[in-house]
């Protein structure tokens, strides 16, 4: 264990700092669907690795916040050095809140995916190696994109942290469900956003992380999604840590932070 910790510390110390990000408005001519709040603007921050280190891979990151707010730092911007240090571009998405318009978050995430691919040559990105990453409700958004989006919006891989996946009562995170679908959504709409029901053999490979003692989002969300991926023979890696609760992101206070960094790095290098 001592050698593992020493290796991890050395690796983290060697990670290169991210370049200053480029901030881009996702909808310069106005969004497809108006959520009713003109102050809530969708945008992305693009963190690129040094050109001589770029692998061509990119990760589009969706922070969490129950579809009510966004944890932009420890579930967004703070991840930039980890990825750019490995030659991977990170694109952090500030998606809009639904405010009764349930299509809004996915529209923004889809647009972010398309934006990355449209700038692939300029940003040294392989358009066939663009993944989606999400945390909590952002994990629901990421898994929605992974199971529903088509064409240039469809990701090549997914990384989910303590994700909301289901919209079923008793399984979902109540706040996320209410903020996205409303207090009394129709059964058809609930089924549409129970993403474990929409996994197919074409769903991209997944890395899923959570803590067993998560009291906010029941672990069954991740477990059911993992089983659905396995049933469709989609490569999936499930990591359940004994402690950590909910919302740890990249915080070093998370007891299993170093193990997580190494396991995610190893998974990214496996394909």
XYZ file of N, CA and C in Angstrom:
813
model
N 0.829 -1.202 0.000
C 0.000 0.000 0.000
C 0.866 1.255 0.000
N 1.981 1.223 0.757
C 2.866 2.375 0.800
C 3.408 2.696 -0.583
N 3.799 1.642 -1.336
C 4.326 1.858 -2.679
C 3.250 2.428 -3.598
N 2.013 1.951 -3.416
C 0.905 2.456 -4.214
C 0.707 3.940 -3.960
N 0.743 4.347 -2.696
C 0.542 5.750 -2.359
C 1.670 6.614 -2.894
N 2.898 6.110 -2.790
C 4.043 6.867 -3.311
C 3.905 7.063 -4.814
N 3.524 5.982 -5.511
C 3.340 6.066 -6.960
C 2.250 7.062 -7.308
N 1.168 7.011 -6.544
C 0.047 7.906 -6.822
C 0.438 9.357 -6.613
N 1.137 9.624 -5.529
C 1.568 10.993 -5.250
C 2.501 11.492 -6.345
N 3.417 10.624 -6.788
C 4.340 11.009 -7.863
C 3.566 11.314 -9.135
N 2.571 10.477 -9.425
C 1.783 10.696 -10.638
C 1.031 12.018 -10.573
N 0.383 12.265 -9.445
C -0.394 13.481 -9.310
C 0.495 14.716 -9.344
N 1.692 14.601 -8.807
C 2.622 15.730 -8.810
C 3.116 16.028 -10.212
N 3.143 15.000 -11.057
C 3.669 15.168 -12.410
C 2.640 15.673 -13.398
N 1.380 15.708 -12.980
C 0.328 16.135 -13.892
C 0.535 17.592 -14.289
N 0.513 17.830 -15.564
C 0.741 19.185 -16.050
C -0.479 20.066 -15.793
N -0.235 21.318 -15.532
C -1.332 22.247 -15.339
C -2.047 22.472 -16.667
N -3.354 22.642 -16.581
C -4.130 22.865 -17.796
C -3.877 24.265 -18.324
N -3.976 24.409 -19.629
C -3.891 25.729 -20.220
C -5.129 26.527 -19.821
N -5.028 27.839 -19.951
C -6.181 28.680 -19.668
C -7.314 28.281 -20.599
N -8.509 28.023 -20.064
C -9.578 27.504 -20.922
C -10.163 28.560 -21.848
N -10.731 28.072 -22.924
C -11.471 28.916 -23.848
C -12.946 28.816 -23.496
N -13.603 29.927 -23.252
C -15.022 29.948 -22.894
C -15.865 30.214 -24.140
N -16.852 29.355 -24.369
C -17.662 29.453 -25.587
C -19.146 29.384 -25.237
N -19.919 30.282 -25.795
C -21.377 30.259 -25.666
C -21.916 29.135 -26.545
N -22.697 28.238 -25.970
C -23.213 27.107 -26.742
C -24.270 27.512 -27.770
N -24.996 28.563 -27.471
C -26.104 28.959 -28.367
C -25.971 30.444 -28.693
N -25.000 30.835 -29.515
C -24.799 32.255 -29.813
C -26.001 32.917 -30.478
N -26.826 32.131 -31.141
C -28.014 32.683 -31.797
C -29.298 32.330 -31.048
N -29.139 31.893 -29.818
C -30.299 31.543 -29.007
C -30.533 30.049 -28.962
N -30.972 29.512 -27.811
C -31.151 28.065 -27.660
C -32.355 27.549 -28.413
N -32.325 26.249 -28.664
C -33.449 25.601 -29.339
C -34.712 25.715 -28.491
N -34.582 25.441 -27.198
C -35.722 25.535 -26.280
C -35.392 26.557 -25.201
N -36.271 27.491 -24.993
C -36.084 28.534 -23.982
C -36.573 28.010 -22.635
N -35.730 28.073 -21.606
C -36.155 27.594 -20.283
C -36.807 28.688 -19.451
N -36.940 29.876 -20.015
C -37.625 30.961 -19.318
C -36.733 31.842 -18.474
N -35.455 31.533 -18.382
C -34.529 32.331 -17.579
C -33.433 32.887 -18.486
N -33.529 34.144 -18.885
C -32.527 34.724 -19.803
C -31.141 34.828 -19.186
N -31.056 34.765 -17.860
C -29.753 34.840 -17.195
C -29.031 33.492 -17.180
N -29.765 32.430 -17.444
C -29.201 31.072 -17.409
C -28.698 30.712 -18.802
N -27.434 31.018 -19.066
C -26.848 30.821 -20.384
C -26.001 29.552 -20.415
N -26.189 28.745 -21.440
C -25.387 27.530 -21.606
C -24.047 27.885 -22.239
N -22.973 27.331 -21.668
C -21.644 27.594 -22.203
C -20.720 26.440 -21.873
N -19.565 26.443 -22.477
C -18.547 25.440 -22.177
C -17.205 26.132 -21.960
N -16.362 25.461 -21.187
C -14.962 25.853 -21.044
C -14.124 24.714 -21.611
N -13.256 25.050 -22.537
C -12.460 24.049 -23.242
C -11.028 24.079 -22.728
N -10.622 22.981 -22.089
C -9.258 22.823 -21.594
C -8.519 21.870 -22.526
N -7.504 22.365 -23.179
C -6.748 21.545 -24.123
C -5.372 21.212 -23.563
N -4.906 19.987 -23.784
C -3.533 19.641 -23.392
C -2.544 20.289 -24.353
N -1.286 20.315 -23.968
C -0.264 20.785 -24.894
C -0.332 19.962 -26.176
N -0.183 20.625 -27.301
C -0.345 19.968 -28.600
C 0.564 18.759 -28.754
N 1.782 18.834 -28.198
C 2.722 17.718 -28.351
C 2.383 16.540 -27.449
N 1.382 16.725 -26.581
C 0.984 15.653 -25.677
C -0.418 15.131 -25.980
N -1.116 15.805 -26.874
C -2.517 15.462 -27.143
C -2.655 14.056 -27.707
N -3.572 13.287 -27.130
C -3.838 11.929 -27.594
C -4.982 11.880 -28.607
N -5.720 12.981 -28.726
C -6.891 13.008 -29.592
C -8.180 12.728 -28.847
N -8.061 12.335 -27.589
C -9.261 12.021 -26.802
C -9.808 13.286 -26.139
N -11.125 13.310 -25.950
C -11.776 14.430 -25.272
C -12.879 13.901 -24.364
N -13.106 14.605 -23.269
C -14.168 14.269 -22.322
C -15.043 15.502 -22.119
N -16.337 15.344 -22.349
C -17.309 16.405 -22.112
C -17.912 16.172 -20.732
N -17.741 17.135 -19.841
C -18.053 16.956 -18.416
C -19.309 17.707 -18.006
N -20.245 16.972 -17.371
C -21.513 17.536 -16.902
C -21.556 17.500 -15.372
N -21.281 18.603 -14.692
C -21.358 18.621 -13.225
C -22.775 18.324 -12.737
N -22.866 17.965 -11.457
C -24.162 17.666 -10.865
C -24.738 18.839 -10.099
N -25.892 18.576 -9.469
C -26.555 19.623 -8.702
C -28.062 19.468 -8.674
N -28.529 18.239 -8.925
C -29.963 17.957 -8.799
C -30.831 18.644 -9.824
N -30.278 19.021 -10.982
C -31.005 19.796 -11.994
C -31.559 21.089 -11.393
N -30.850 21.608 -10.376
C -31.252 22.851 -9.713
C -30.122 23.872 -9.709
N -28.887 23.377 -9.610
C -27.693 24.209 -9.650
C -26.560 23.317 -10.160
N -25.343 23.849 -10.258
C -24.218 23.069 -10.765
C -23.004 23.211 -9.852
N -22.392 22.065 -9.524
C -21.159 22.034 -8.736
C -19.988 22.146 -9.707
N -19.732 23.350 -10.177
C -18.822 23.559 -11.295
C -17.358 23.292 -10.975
N -16.961 23.357 -9.716
C -15.538 23.227 -9.391
C -15.107 21.769 -9.235
N -15.499 21.104 -8.130
C -14.981 19.760 -7.855
C -15.597 18.684 -8.754
N -16.662 19.045 -9.485
C -17.242 18.128 -10.467
C -17.091 18.681 -11.890
N -16.213 19.666 -12.024
C -16.021 20.283 -13.333
C -14.594 20.762 -13.534
N -14.365 22.038 -13.327
C -13.086 22.663 -13.642
C -11.884 21.996 -12.961
N -12.063 21.535 -11.736
C -10.927 20.972 -10.990
C -10.376 19.698 -11.625
N -11.127 19.103 -12.549
C -10.669 17.885 -13.220
C -9.712 18.163 -14.370
N -9.583 19.407 -14.768
C -8.791 19.724 -15.958
C -7.356 19.205 -15.885
N -6.599 19.432 -14.804
C -5.219 18.929 -14.783
C -5.120 17.415 -14.908
N -6.063 16.695 -14.310
C -6.040 15.232 -14.389
C -6.112 14.772 -15.837
N -7.007 15.360 -16.597
C -7.177 14.930 -17.990
C -6.115 15.508 -18.912
N -5.881 16.799 -18.846
C -4.905 17.388 -19.768
C -3.510 16.845 -19.516
N -3.224 16.459 -18.270
C -1.931 15.855 -17.972
C -1.736 14.520 -18.658
N -2.840 13.899 -19.084
C -2.776 12.639 -19.832
C -2.988 12.857 -21.329
N -2.978 14.112 -21.743
C -3.158 14.413 -23.161
C -4.601 14.392 -23.610
N -5.528 14.488 -22.651
C -6.959 14.420 -22.949
C -7.585 15.797 -22.763
N -8.329 16.253 -23.742
C -9.034 17.530 -23.638
C -10.240 17.368 -22.708
N -10.499 18.401 -21.906
C -11.680 18.404 -21.037
C -12.552 19.587 -21.411
N -13.830 19.312 -21.631
C -14.787 20.356 -21.970
C -15.851 20.363 -20.877
N -15.839 21.397 -20.047
C -16.767 21.498 -18.921
C -18.018 22.241 -19.374
N -19.167 21.635 -19.147
C -20.438 22.182 -19.643
C -21.229 22.844 -18.519
N -21.587 24.083 -18.731
C -22.586 24.721 -17.880
C -23.910 24.605 -18.637
N -24.630 23.519 -18.361
C -25.919 23.330 -19.017
C -26.999 24.064 -18.232
N -28.062 24.404 -18.917
C -29.131 25.170 -18.290
C -30.048 24.268 -17.453
N -30.669 24.876 -16.466
C -31.630 24.146 -15.647
C -32.957 24.022 -16.395
N -33.675 22.921 -16.173
C -34.885 22.683 -16.985
C -36.044 23.644 -16.709
N -36.286 23.964 -15.432
C -37.398 24.859 -15.088
C -38.692 24.452 -15.788
N -38.988 23.161 -15.778
C -40.217 22.668 -16.400
C -40.074 22.279 -17.856
N -38.892 22.478 -18.435
C -38.641 22.109 -19.829
C -37.601 20.983 -19.834
N -38.071 19.753 -19.752
C -37.184 18.621 -19.482
C -36.179 18.328 -20.590
N -36.391 18.852 -21.784
C -35.451 18.595 -22.878
C -34.215 19.500 -22.832
N -34.260 20.559 -22.039
C -33.210 21.580 -22.065
C -31.820 21.047 -21.721
N -31.634 20.316 -20.604
C -30.272 19.859 -20.293
C -29.654 18.986 -21.381
N -30.434 18.052 -21.929
C -29.878 17.198 -22.986
C -29.585 17.995 -24.254
N -30.412 18.960 -24.572
C -30.139 19.797 -25.745
C -28.770 20.472 -25.608
N -28.476 20.963 -24.390
C -27.195 21.627 -24.162
C -26.037 20.638 -24.230
N -26.212 19.476 -23.607
C -25.143 18.465 -23.628
C -24.893 17.964 -25.042
N -25.961 17.743 -25.801
C -25.819 17.317 -27.201
C -25.076 18.375 -28.011
N -25.417 19.632 -27.770
C -24.765 20.707 -28.504
C -23.277 20.781 -28.157
N -22.942 20.513 -26.894
C -21.537 20.496 -26.486
C -20.782 19.390 -27.200
N -21.392 18.210 -27.313
C -20.762 17.105 -28.035
C -20.541 17.477 -29.502
N -21.530 18.081 -30.108
C -21.412 18.473 -31.521
C -20.329 19.544 -31.691
N -20.274 20.468 -30.744
C -19.278 21.536 -30.805
C -17.867 20.962 -30.804
N -17.631 19.992 -29.921
C -16.311 19.374 -29.834
C -15.931 18.741 -31.165
N -16.847 18.004 -31.737
C -16.538 17.324 -33.008
C -16.389 18.324 -34.159
N -17.111 19.430 -34.104
C -16.983 20.421 -35.173
C -15.634 21.136 -35.112
N -14.994 21.128 -33.940
C -13.676 21.755 -33.770
C -12.569 20.710 -33.668
N -12.861 19.494 -34.071
C -11.920 18.387 -33.861
C -10.538 18.681 -34.437
N -10.478 19.144 -35.649
C -9.187 19.397 -36.288
C -8.440 20.515 -35.583
N -9.145 21.584 -35.272
C -8.547 22.753 -34.618
C -8.018 22.414 -33.227
N -8.739 21.549 -32.520
C -8.383 21.230 -31.133
C -7.589 19.930 -30.994
N -7.154 19.348 -32.107
C -6.388 18.087 -32.089
C -7.166 16.959 -31.417
N -8.437 16.833 -31.790
C -9.323 15.831 -31.192
C -9.762 14.836 -32.267
N -9.779 13.572 -31.894
C -10.304 12.515 -32.751
C -11.823 12.475 -32.559
N -12.606 12.778 -33.576
C -14.068 12.806 -33.405
C -14.672 11.458 -33.030
N -13.883 10.388 -33.173
C -14.368 9.065 -32.784
C -13.894 8.661 -31.392
N -13.385 9.643 -30.628
C -12.895 9.361 -29.278
C -13.315 10.477 -28.323
N -14.612 10.768 -28.331
C -15.171 11.819 -27.483
C -16.147 11.190 -26.501
N -15.857 11.318 -25.213
C -16.692 10.710 -24.189
C -17.520 11.726 -23.426
N -18.461 11.212 -22.644
C -19.316 12.037 -21.791
C -19.073 11.632 -20.350
N -19.030 12.605 -19.459
C -18.767 12.364 -18.042
C -19.785 13.149 -17.227
N -20.316 12.532 -16.169
C -21.310 13.237 -15.371
C -21.342 12.788 -13.924
N -21.810 13.684 -13.066
C -21.841 13.478 -11.629
C -23.262 13.656 -11.115
N -23.766 12.676 -10.370
C -25.082 12.769 -9.749
C -26.147 13.065 -10.804
N -26.856 14.211 -10.728
C -27.822 14.540 -11.771
C -27.119 14.740 -13.099
N -25.865 15.231 -13.059
C -25.076 15.304 -14.282
C -24.775 13.923 -14.819
N -24.738 12.928 -13.928
C -24.600 11.537 -14.344
C -25.859 11.046 -15.034
N -27.011 11.539 -14.572
C -28.244 11.210 -15.287
C -28.212 11.811 -16.676
N -27.762 13.054 -16.760
C -27.657 13.704 -18.066
C -26.677 12.960 -18.970
N -25.524 12.582 -18.413
C -24.526 11.858 -19.209
C -25.058 10.508 -19.675
N -25.756 9.793 -18.801
C -26.303 8.491 -19.195
C -27.472 8.663 -20.163
N -28.164 9.806 -20.095
C -29.205 10.101 -21.080
C -28.580 10.291 -22.461
N -27.507 11.064 -22.510
C -26.800 11.259 -23.780
C -26.267 9.921 -24.291
N -25.728 9.101 -23.375
C -25.148 7.814 -23.771
C -26.186 6.844 -24.310
N -27.419 6.953 -23.855
C -28.452 5.991 -24.268
C -29.448 6.553 -25.276
N -29.494 7.868 -25.441
C -30.515 8.467 -26.297
C -29.969 9.237 -27.500
N -28.797 9.849 -27.366
C -28.315 10.776 -28.395
C -27.802 10.034 -29.630
N -27.916 10.710 -30.765
C -27.544 10.103 -32.041
C -26.536 10.983 -32.787
N -25.956 10.402 -33.822
C -25.081 11.159 -34.707
C -23.898 11.773 -33.990
N -23.613 13.038 -34.286
C -22.452 13.717 -33.716
C -22.592 14.000 -32.230
N -23.784 13.788 -31.674
C -23.984 13.986 -30.235
C -23.739 12.713 -29.436
N -23.621 11.577 -30.095
C -23.456 10.296 -29.396
C -22.014 10.131 -28.917
N -21.815 9.804 -27.638
C -20.458 9.644 -27.115
C -19.851 8.287 -27.448
N -18.536 8.224 -27.379
C -17.809 6.974 -27.612
C -17.532 6.215 -26.325
N -17.641 6.884 -25.190
C -17.503 6.236 -23.886
C -18.171 7.130 -22.846
N -18.400 6.586 -21.661
C -19.062 7.352 -20.602
C -18.394 7.099 -19.265
N -18.328 8.145 -18.451
C -17.772 8.081 -17.098
C -18.827 8.649 -16.164
N -19.309 7.835 -15.230
C -20.416 8.239 -14.364
C -20.002 8.174 -12.898
N -20.187 9.268 -12.190
C -19.907 9.328 -10.766
C -21.221 9.397 -10.000
N -21.411 8.445 -9.090
C -22.614 8.356 -8.251
C -23.854 8.875 -8.997
N -24.141 8.293 -10.159
C -25.170 8.871 -11.031
C -26.605 8.567 -10.606
N -27.465 9.537 -10.842
C -28.890 9.254 -10.930
C -29.078 8.622 -12.313
N -29.713 7.467 -12.373
C -29.953 6.808 -13.664
C -31.447 6.607 -13.883
N -32.124 6.171 -12.835
C -33.554 5.887 -12.928
C -34.384 7.096 -12.506
N -35.593 7.166 -13.001
C -36.563 8.158 -12.557
C -37.704 7.514 -11.776
N -37.538 6.230 -11.427
C -38.569 5.519 -10.673
C -38.605 5.990 -9.214
N -39.814 6.197 -8.701
C -39.975 6.542 -7.297
C -39.327 5.467 -6.430
N -38.627 5.870 -5.392
C -37.989 4.921 -4.492
C -36.592 4.530 -4.931
N -36.266 4.777 -6.180
C -34.926 4.479 -6.704
C -34.189 5.748 -7.060
N -34.905 6.687 -7.640
C -34.295 7.914 -8.121
C -33.917 8.853 -6.976
N -33.313 9.969 -7.314
C -33.136 11.084 -6.388
C -34.338 11.999 -6.598
N -35.137 12.157 -5.565
C -36.430 12.841 -5.704
C -36.278 14.244 -6.269
N -35.306 14.999 -5.759
C -35.131 16.365 -6.229
C -34.800 16.429 -7.709
N -33.924 15.538 -8.149
C -33.552 15.518 -9.570
C -34.762 15.190 -10.432
N -35.530 14.207 -10.010
C -36.735 13.822 -10.769
C -37.729 14.974 -10.844
N -38.007 15.599 -9.696
C -38.985 16.683 -9.677
C -38.523 17.879 -10.509
N -37.235 18.208 -10.406
C -36.724 19.361 -11.145
C -36.690 19.108 -12.646
N -36.477 17.851 -13.045
C -36.416 17.539 -14.472
C -37.793 17.286 -15.067
N -38.583 16.445 -14.411
C -39.848 15.972 -14.998
C -41.096 16.584 -14.380
N -40.948 17.275 -13.257
C -42.112 17.826 -12.578
C -42.611 16.906 -11.472
N -43.562 17.385 -10.695
C -44.045 16.633 -9.528
C -44.849 15.393 -9.895
N -45.590 15.460 -10.997
C -46.447 14.341 -11.378
C -46.278 14.009 -12.858
N -45.119 13.498 -13.230
C -44.893 13.189 -14.649
C -45.696 11.972 -15.081
N -46.016 11.931 -16.346
C -46.730 10.780 -16.887
C -45.795 9.579 -16.983
N -46.390 8.390 -16.921
C -45.607 7.150 -16.930
C -44.698 7.073 -18.157
N -45.170 7.489 -19.315
C -44.357 7.412 -20.520
C -43.099 8.260 -20.389
N -43.230 9.435 -19.772
C -42.086 10.325 -19.601
C -41.107 9.745 -18.588
N -41.610 9.164 -17.519
C -40.743 8.516 -16.530
C -39.940 7.406 -17.197
N -40.601 6.573 -17.956
C -39.908 5.474 -18.642
C -38.843 5.986 -19.606
N -39.132 7.092 -20.273
C -38.192 7.653 -21.244
C -36.874 8.054 -20.585
N -36.960 8.488 -19.327
C -35.752 8.953 -18.635
C -35.255 7.983 -17.563
N -35.783 6.764 -17.572
C -35.171 5.666 -16.810
C -34.121 5.062 -17.737
N -32.912 5.541 -17.645
C -31.914 5.231 -18.671
C -31.460 3.777 -18.669
N -31.638 3.081 -17.556
C -31.307 1.661 -17.532
C -32.202 0.860 -18.481
N -33.357 1.423 -18.828
C -34.276 0.754 -19.747
C -33.889 0.941 -21.216
N -32.916 1.813 -21.477
C -32.599 2.173 -22.858
C -31.196 1.750 -23.281
N -30.570 0.894 -22.495
C -29.251 0.376 -22.861
C -29.402 -0.632 -24.001
N -28.561 -0.498 -25.015
C -28.531 -1.450 -26.120
C -27.089 -1.874 -26.358
N -26.896 -2.731 -27.318
C -25.534 -3.166 -27.645
C -24.702 -2.023 -28.223
N -25.361 -0.934 -28.599
C -24.659 0.220 -29.158
C -24.306 1.266 -28.094
N -24.763 1.072 -26.865
C -24.429 2.002 -25.782
C -22.923 1.956 -25.537
N -22.277 3.097 -25.340
C -20.812 3.094 -25.198
C -20.338 2.524 -23.868
N -19.113 2.029 -23.878
C -18.477 1.474 -22.680
C -18.532 2.466 -21.530
N -18.488 1.929 -20.294
C -18.722 2.786 -19.132
C -17.755 2.513 -17.985
N -17.439 3.577 -17.271
C -16.718 3.528 -15.999
C -17.647 4.170 -14.982
N -18.031 3.414 -13.952
C -19.028 3.877 -12.983
C -18.423 3.853 -11.585
N -18.585 4.954 -10.844
C -18.002 5.103 -9.509
C -19.071 5.538 -8.519
N -19.046 4.956 -7.330
C -19.948 5.379 -6.263
C -19.429 4.876 -4.929
N -20.045 5.359 -3.863
C -19.742 4.880 -2.518
C -20.933 4.097 -1.983
N -20.641 3.032 -1.259
C -21.707 2.177 -0.733
C -22.609 2.930 0.235
N -22.049 3.916 0.940
C -22.831 4.636 1.939
C -23.464 5.911 1.390
N -23.688 5.969 0.097
C -24.355 7.120 -0.531
C -25.803 7.170 -0.048
N -26.168 8.236 0.648
C -27.522 8.377 1.181
C -28.379 9.307 0.318
N -27.779 9.919 -0.684
C -28.526 10.846 -1.544
C -29.084 10.153 -2.776
N -28.228 9.404 -3.466
C -28.637 8.662 -4.662
C -28.418 7.172 -4.389
N -29.466 6.383 -4.290
C -29.312 4.966 -3.974
C -28.352 4.259 -4.928
N -27.412 3.454 -4.403
C -26.472 2.731 -5.255
C -27.125 1.856 -6.316
N -28.377 1.479 -6.107
C -29.058 0.624 -7.085
C -29.122 1.291 -8.455
N -29.084 2.631 -8.511
C -29.046 3.311 -9.797
C -27.869 2.821 -10.628
N -26.685 2.823 -10.020
C -25.471 2.393 -10.718
C -25.478 0.894 -10.982
N -25.929 0.129 -9.999
C -25.905 -1.327 -10.123
C -26.830 -1.803 -11.242
N -28.027 -1.249 -11.301
C -28.971 -1.648 -12.351
C -28.443 -1.248 -13.730
N -27.816 -0.101 -13.805
C -27.263 0.349 -15.087
C -26.110 -0.554 -15.511
N -25.267 -0.903 -14.558
C -24.154 -1.810 -14.833
C -24.672 -3.164 -15.328
N -25.701 -3.687 -14.671
C -26.269 -4.968 -15.089
C -26.877 -4.876 -16.489
N -27.514 -3.751 -16.793
C -28.081 -3.572 -18.132
C -26.978 -3.543 -19.182
N -25.864 -2.898 -18.864
C -24.725 -2.876 -19.784
C -24.166 -4.280 -19.979
N -24.014 -5.013 -18.880
C -23.493 -6.381 -18.962
C -24.411 -7.275 -19.787
N -25.716 -7.105 -19.597
C -26.675 -7.921 -20.347
C -26.584 -7.679 -21.846
N -26.152 -6.480 -22.220
C -25.993 -6.153 -23.640
C -24.546 -6.350 -24.101
N -23.719 -6.915 -23.201
C -22.305 -7.187 -23.508
C -21.521 -5.912 -23.850
N -21.909 -4.818 -23.181
C -21.180 -3.557 -23.309
C -20.084 -3.538 -22.245
N -18.831 -3.302 -22.603
C -17.757 -3.250 -21.605
C -18.067 -2.218 -20.519
N -17.999 -2.651 -19.264
C -18.327 -1.755 -18.153
C -17.468 -2.086 -16.944
N -17.087 -1.040 -16.223
C -16.266 -1.188 -15.024
C -16.966 -0.477 -13.878
N -17.342 -1.234 -12.838
C -18.082 -0.687 -11.701
C -17.185 -0.664 -10.473
N -17.058 0.518 -9.851
C -16.186 0.682 -8.689
C -17.017 1.202 -7.521
N -17.203 0.354 -6.515
C -17.982 0.724 -5.335
C -17.035 0.799 -4.146
N -16.849 1.993 -3.605
C -15.985 2.171 -2.449
C -16.828 2.082 -1.175
N -16.257 1.578 -0.082
C -17.060 1.345 1.127
C -17.570 2.612 1.792
N -16.838 3.705 1.665
C -17.245 4.969 2.282
C -16.999 6.110 1.308
N -17.595 7.235 1.608
C -17.400 8.408 0.766
C -18.657 9.218 0.567
N -19.827 8.588 0.849
C -21.079 9.315 0.714
C -21.346 9.754 -0.709
N -21.845 10.957 -0.836
C -22.248 11.487 -2.141
C -21.528 12.796 -2.423
N -21.172 13.005 -3.677
C -20.664 14.306 -4.089
C -19.192 14.544 -3.871
N -18.391 13.473 -3.783
C -16.967 13.670 -3.497
C -16.181 14.203 -4.691
N -16.613 13.904 -5.891
C -15.924 14.434 -7.060
C -14.431 14.147 -7.025
N -13.634 15.187 -7.252
C -12.182 15.023 -7.256
C -11.560 15.531 -5.953
N -12.375 15.741 -4.940
C -11.862 16.239 -3.657
C -10.893 15.235 -3.027
N -9.750 15.725 -2.586
C -8.754 14.859 -1.963
C -9.185 14.391 -0.580
N -10.229 14.999 -0.029
C -10.748 14.551 1.261
C -11.477 13.215 1.153
N -11.828 12.808 -0.050
C -12.434 11.493 -0.278
C -11.403 10.426 0.089
N -11.773 9.531 0.985
C -10.818 8.569 1.547
C -10.150 7.704 0.494
N -10.815 7.483 -0.627
C -10.293 6.589 -1.665
C -9.864 7.368 -2.916
N -9.521 8.626 -2.712
C -9.184 9.514 -3.822
C -8.043 8.970 -4.683
N -6.959 8.536 -4.064
C -5.802 8.082 -4.829
C -6.114 6.811 -5.622
N -6.818 5.884 -4.986
C -7.202 4.668 -5.694
C -8.087 5.013 -6.905
N -9.012 5.944 -6.687
C -9.905 6.361 -7.764
C -9.118 6.942 -8.935
N -8.164 7.821 -8.646
C -7.375 8.438 -9.710
C -6.622 7.382 -10.523
N -6.044 6.422 -9.823
C -5.282 5.376 -10.505
C -6.185 4.458 -11.319
N -7.349 4.115 -10.763
C -8.250 3.206 -11.468
C -8.864 3.875 -12.699
N -9.204 5.141 -12.582
C -9.749 5.843 -13.739
C -8.674 6.015 -14.816
N -7.470 6.350 -14.384
C -6.362 6.490 -15.341
C -6.110 5.161 -16.056
N -6.120 4.077 -15.305
C -5.895 2.755 -15.895
C -6.987 2.415 -16.894
N -8.229 2.710 -16.550
C -9.345 2.424 -17.462
C -9.207 3.234 -18.737
N -8.847 4.499 -18.629
C -8.692 5.347 -19.811
C -7.592 4.835 -20.727
N -6.604 4.178 -20.154
C -5.507 3.633 -20.951
C -5.804 2.247 -21.520
N -6.974 1.691 -21.164
C -7.282 0.312 -21.556
C -7.938 0.202 -22.922
N -8.253 1.312 -23.538
C -8.902 1.247 -24.860
C -8.498 2.441 -25.705
